Amino acid sequence: MDLGASTTERVLTLLGLLQQRQVWTGPELAARLGITPRTVRRDVERLRTLGYQVHASQGVGGGYQLGQGQDLPPLLLDDEEAIATAVSLLAGAGNAVTGAGDASLRALTKLDQVLPARLRHEVRALTGSVESFGRGRTPVDPDVLMTLARACRDEVEAGFAYPSRGEVRRRHVEPYRLVASDRRWYLFAYDLDRDGWRSFRVDRMTDVAARTWRFRPRPAPDAAAYVQEGVASRVYSHQARFLVHAPAETVGAQISASAAVVRPRGADRCEVLSGADHGLDVVLIHILLLGHAFEVLEPPELRVRSRELAATLLSAGAAEG
């Protein structure tokens, strides 16, 4: 559909008006656009051709109304609406509203791609006045999130300072995905210095910058699964695996995603992978308190420890006051 520049501008203005109010009469639209009612009808047909559901009704209270379509069509935002939307998305991503942070960031990267430069400083200024309370993810700098999100989107290398083994080192990565846990943001990336996939806590990064070198994405493991496994077990000095006699959905609802990885093993059993830095007793007790029958798969010494704790509990239960 080939529209002239003036026609395109007028049709977009018409779309903006229809998004502002529930019902417009033909004469009202014609007056606002400076055109005839006949041209309004033609422009409405152009919007319909583009996939917008525009309903027309006759009589008192009738007029043109933008309806709901099967797909989400583009929205038109004025400056104030764009700023408010960006600030809300940054708050949802940076302060990590549970379950909405990663979706907020995806939407924000789309808005960022078309947001005029003149509005960016207003968005940043307003974001600084947004606070939250309660248990949420560790707060991160929204500018850092946006820098990393852009780098993932544009497939360009990124660099940042990151603490490791008691010292801060510069890391150079090919950023692949930002992953939100129930507590923190992580960057899943290919570490060019260590030649392998790694996950990095975003709140620990400093001096974050996107580079100009583009890269071709490598075949990658599932980002969310990789990060979750690292958070729940790989980073700990002791790991354990259990076979729990309950559906994965049931056990997954009982354990935080940052505390363990739950994998289905058929319809009524699952495997639980977890870890700890100072011995596995606490992990064993947590699995016990889930209330399901279970078996220790690894490590072998944890089976011995289970029998020792069982004997201690039996002794405690047999004692008389």
Coordinates of C-alpha atoms in Angstrom, one line a residue, residues 4-293:
G4 CA 2.0 9.8 0.0
A5 CA 3.9 11.6 2.7
S6 CA 1.0 13.9 3.6
T7 CA -1.5 11.1 3.5
T8 CA 0.7 8.9 5.7
E9 CA 1.1 11.7 8.2
R10 CA -2.7 12.2 8.2
V11 CA -3.5 8.5 8.7
L12 CA -1.0 8.3 11.6
T13 CA -2.7 11.4 13.2
L14 CA -6.1 9.7 12.7
L15 CA -4.7 6.5 14.4
G16 CA -3.5 8.6 17.3
L17 CA -6.9 10.3 17.7
L18 CA -8.7 6.9 17.7
Q19 CA -6.3 5.6 20.4
Q20 CA -7.0 8.6 22.6
R21 CA -10.8 8.3 22.9
Q22 CA -13.3 5.5 22.7
V23 CA -15.6 7.0 20.1
W24 CA -15.2 9.9 17.5
T25 CA -17.9 11.0 15.1
G26 CA -17.0 11.6 11.5
P27 CA -17.5 15.3 11.6
E28 CA -15.3 15.5 14.8
L29 CA -12.5 13.7 13.0
A30 CA -12.9 15.8 9.9
A31 CA -12.7 19.0 11.9
R32 CA -9.6 17.9 13.8
L33 CA -7.8 16.7 10.7
G34 CA -9.0 19.5 8.4
I35 CA -10.5 17.2 5.8
T36 CA -13.9 16.1 4.6
P37 CA -15.9 13.3 6.1
R38 CA -15.5 11.4 2.8
T39 CA -11.7 11.6 3.3
V40 CA -12.1 10.4 6.9
R41 CA -13.9 7.3 5.5
R42 CA -11.1 6.6 3.1
D43 CA -8.4 7.0 5.8
V44 CA -10.4 4.6 8.0
E45 CA -10.3 2.1 5.2
R46 CA -6.5 2.6 4.9
L47 CA -6.2 1.7 8.6
R48 CA -8.3 -1.4 8.2
T49 CA -6.1 -2.5 5.3
L50 CA -3.1 -2.1 7.7
G51 CA -4.7 -4.5 10.1
Y52 CA -6.5 -2.1 12.5
Q53 CA -10.0 -3.0 13.5
V54 CA -12.0 0.3 13.2
H55 CA -15.7 -0.1 13.8
A56 CA -18.3 2.4 12.5
S57 CA -21.8 2.8 13.9
Q58 CA -24.7 5.0 13.1
G59 CA -27.2 7.0 15.1
V60 CA -27.0 8.8 18.5
G61 CA -23.7 7.9 20.2
G62 CA -22.4 6.4 17.1
G63 CA -19.1 7.0 15.3
Y64 CA -15.7 5.5 14.8
Q65 CA -14.2 3.2 17.4
L66 CA -10.8 1.4 17.4
G67 CA -11.5 -2.2 18.2
Q68 CA -9.4 -5.1 19.4
G69 CA -7.7 -7.2 16.7
Q70 CA -6.2 -10.6 16.7
D71 CA -2.7 -9.2 16.8
L72 CA -1.3 -6.3 18.7
P73 CA -0.9 -3.4 16.2
P74 CA 1.6 -0.6 16.7
L75 CA 0.7 2.1 19.2
L76 CA 1.3 5.8 18.8
L77 CA 2.6 7.7 21.8
D78 CA 3.1 11.4 22.3
D79 CA 6.2 12.7 24.2
E80 CA 4.6 12.5 27.6
E81 CA 3.2 9.1 27.1
A82 CA 6.5 7.8 25.8
I83 CA 8.4 9.2 28.8
A84 CA 5.8 7.7 31.3
T85 CA 6.0 4.3 29.5
A86 CA 9.8 4.2 29.6
V87 CA 10.0 5.2 33.2
S88 CA 7.4 2.5 34.2
L89 CA 9.3 -0.1 32.2
L90 CA 12.7 0.9 33.7
A91 CA 11.1 0.7 37.2
G92 CA 9.8 -2.7 36.4
A93 CA 13.1 -3.9 35.1
G94 CA 15.5 -2.2 37.4
N95 CA 13.6 -2.7 40.6
A96 CA 12.5 -6.0 39.2
V97 CA 8.8 -6.4 39.7
T98 CA 8.4 -10.1 40.3
G99 CA 7.7 -11.9 37.0
A100 CA 7.6 -8.8 34.9
G101 CA 11.3 -7.6 34.9
D102 CA 12.4 -9.5 31.8
A103 CA 9.2 -8.6 29.8
S104 CA 9.7 -5.0 30.9
L105 CA 13.2 -5.0 29.6
R106 CA 12.2 -6.5 26.2
A107 CA 9.5 -3.9 25.8
L108 CA 12.0 -1.2 26.8
T109 CA 14.5 -2.2 24.2
K110 CA 11.9 -1.8 21.6
L111 CA 10.9 1.6 22.8
D112 CA 14.5 2.6 23.2
Q113 CA 15.1 1.9 19.5
V114 CA 12.6 4.6 18.4
L115 CA 12.8 6.9 21.4
P116 CA 14.0 10.4 20.3
A117 CA 17.3 11.5 21.8
R118 CA 15.7 14.6 23.2
L119 CA 13.5 12.5 25.5
R120 CA 16.3 10.2 26.9
H121 CA 17.5 12.7 29.5
E122 CA 14.0 13.2 30.8
V123 CA 13.5 9.5 31.1
R124 CA 16.7 9.1 33.1
A125 CA 15.9 12.0 35.4
L126 CA 12.4 10.7 36.2
T127 CA 13.7 7.1 36.7
G128 CA 15.9 8.4 39.6
S129 CA 12.8 9.5 41.5
V130 CA 11.2 6.0 41.4
E131 CA 11.6 3.8 44.5
S132 CA 10.2 0.5 45.6
F133 CA 10.1 -1.5 48.8
G134 CA 9.6 -5.1 49.9
R135 CA 11.4 -8.2 48.8
G136 CA 12.4 -8.0 45.2
R137 CA 15.5 -8.4 43.1
T138 CA 18.7 -6.6 44.0
P139 CA 18.4 -3.1 42.4
V140 CA 20.6 -2.4 39.4
D141 CA 21.4 0.7 37.5
P142 CA 18.8 1.0 34.7
D143 CA 21.4 2.5 32.4
V144 CA 23.6 -0.6 32.8
L145 CA 20.6 -2.8 32.0
M146 CA 19.9 -0.8 28.9
T147 CA 23.5 -0.8 27.8
L148 CA 23.6 -4.6 28.1
A149 CA 20.2 -5.1 26.5
R150 CA 21.2 -3.0 23.5
A151 CA 24.4 -5.0 23.2
C152 CA 22.4 -8.2 23.2
R153 CA 20.0 -6.8 20.7
D154 CA 22.6 -5.4 18.3
E155 CA 25.0 -8.3 18.7
V156 CA 28.0 -6.2 19.7
E157 CA 30.7 -7.0 22.2
A158 CA 30.6 -5.6 25.7
G159 CA 33.2 -4.9 28.4
F160 CA 32.9 -4.4 32.2
A161 CA 34.9 -4.6 35.4
Y162 CA 33.9 -7.6 37.5
P163 CA 35.2 -9.0 40.9
S164 CA 36.7 -12.4 40.7
R165 CA 38.8 -14.2 43.4
G166 CA 39.4 -11.1 45.4
E167 CA 40.3 -8.8 42.6
V168 CA 38.5 -6.8 40.0
R169 CA 39.3 -7.6 36.4
R170 CA 38.2 -6.3 33.0
R171 CA 36.0 -8.8 31.1
H172 CA 35.2 -8.8 27.4
V173 CA 32.2 -10.8 26.3
E174 CA 29.7 -11.5 23.5
P175 CA 26.5 -10.8 25.4
Y176 CA 23.7 -13.2 24.5
R177 CA 20.8 -12.8 27.0
L178 CA 19.8 -11.0 30.2
V179 CA 18.2 -13.4 32.6
A180 CA 16.1 -12.4 35.6
S181 CA 15.9 -14.7 38.6
D182 CA 13.6 -14.1 41.5
R183 CA 16.4 -12.1 43.2
R184 CA 18.9 -10.8 40.7
W185 CA 19.7 -9.9 37.0
Y186 CA 22.3 -12.0 35.2
L187 CA 24.1 -11.6 31.9
F188 CA 24.5 -14.8 30.0
A189 CA 27.5 -14.3 27.7
Y190 CA 30.4 -15.9 25.9
D191 CA 33.5 -14.9 27.8
L192 CA 36.2 -14.0 25.2
D193 CA 39.0 -14.1 27.8
R194 CA 38.1 -17.6 29.1
D195 CA 36.7 -19.0 25.9
G196 CA 33.5 -20.3 27.3
W197 CA 29.9 -19.5 28.4
R198 CA 29.6 -17.7 31.7
S199 CA 26.9 -15.9 33.7
F200 CA 27.6 -12.6 35.5
R201 CA 25.6 -10.8 38.2
V202 CA 24.7 -7.4 36.8
D203 CA 24.7 -5.7 40.2
R204 CA 28.4 -6.6 40.5
M205 CA 29.4 -5.0 37.2
T206 CA 31.1 -1.6 37.0
D207 CA 32.3 0.5 34.1
V208 CA 29.9 -1.2 31.7
A209 CA 30.3 -0.3 28.0
A210 CA 29.2 -1.7 24.7
R211 CA 31.8 -1.9 22.0
T212 CA 31.6 -1.4 18.3
W213 CA 32.7 -4.9 17.3
R214 CA 29.8 -7.0 16.0
F215 CA 29.9 -10.7 16.4
R216 CA 28.1 -13.7 14.8
P217 CA 26.1 -15.5 17.6
R218 CA 27.5 -18.9 18.5
P219 CA 25.4 -22.0 19.2
A220 CA 24.4 -21.5 22.8
P221 CA 22.9 -23.6 25.6
D222 CA 19.5 -22.5 27.0
A223 CA 20.3 -19.2 28.8
A224 CA 17.7 -19.4 31.6
A225 CA 18.6 -23.1 32.3
Y226 CA 22.3 -22.3 32.4
V227 CA 22.0 -19.4 34.7
Q228 CA 19.6 -21.2 37.0
E229 CA 21.8 -24.2 37.3
G230 CA 24.8 -22.0 38.1
V231 CA 22.8 -20.0 40.7
A232 CA 21.4 -23.1 42.3
S233 CA 24.4 -25.4 42.4
R234 CA 27.3 -24.8 40.1
V235 CA 28.7 -21.9 42.1
Y236 CA 28.8 -23.9 45.3
S237 CA 31.7 -26.0 46.5
H238 CA 29.3 -28.9 47.3
Q239 CA 26.5 -30.2 45.1
A240 CA 23.9 -32.8 45.6
R241 CA 21.3 -34.6 43.5
F242 CA 18.0 -36.1 44.8
L243 CA 15.3 -38.2 43.3
V244 CA 12.0 -36.9 44.8
H245 CA 8.8 -39.0 44.5
A246 CA 6.5 -36.2 43.5
P247 CA 5.7 -34.4 40.2
A248 CA 8.1 -31.7 39.1
E249 CA 5.3 -29.1 39.1
T250 CA 4.6 -29.8 42.8
V251 CA 8.2 -29.7 43.9
G252 CA 9.0 -26.7 41.7
A253 CA 6.2 -24.8 43.5
Q254 CA 7.8 -25.6 46.9
I255 CA 11.4 -24.6 46.1
S256 CA 12.7 -21.2 44.9
A257 CA 14.2 -21.3 41.4
S258 CA 17.4 -19.7 42.9
A259 CA 17.7 -22.6 45.4
A260 CA 17.5 -25.6 43.2
V261 CA 17.0 -27.0 39.7
V262 CA 14.0 -29.3 39.4
R263 CA 13.8 -31.6 36.4
P264 CA 10.9 -34.0 35.6
R265 CA 11.6 -37.8 35.8
G266 CA 8.3 -39.1 34.5
A267 CA 4.9 -38.0 35.6
D268 CA 5.3 -38.6 39.3
R269 CA 9.0 -38.1 40.1
C270 CA 11.6 -35.4 39.6
E271 CA 15.3 -34.8 40.1
V272 CA 16.4 -31.9 42.3
L273 CA 19.9 -30.4 41.9
S274 CA 21.1 -28.1 44.6
G275 CA 24.3 -27.0 46.5
A276 CA 25.9 -25.3 49.5
D277 CA 29.3 -23.9 50.5
H278 CA 29.5 -25.3 54.0
G279 CA 28.4 -28.9 53.9
L280 CA 25.1 -30.4 52.6
D281 CA 23.2 -31.0 55.8
V282 CA 21.1 -27.9 55.2
V283 CA 20.2 -29.0 51.7
L284 CA 19.3 -32.5 53.0
I285 CA 17.0 -31.0 55.6
H286 CA 15.3 -28.8 53.1
I287 CA 14.6 -31.8 50.8
L288 CA 13.3 -33.7 53.9
L289 CA 10.9 -30.9 54.8
L290 CA 9.3 -30.9 51.4
G291 CA 7.3 -33.8 52.8
H292 CA 7.9 -36.3 49.9
A293 CA 9.8 -39.6 49.8

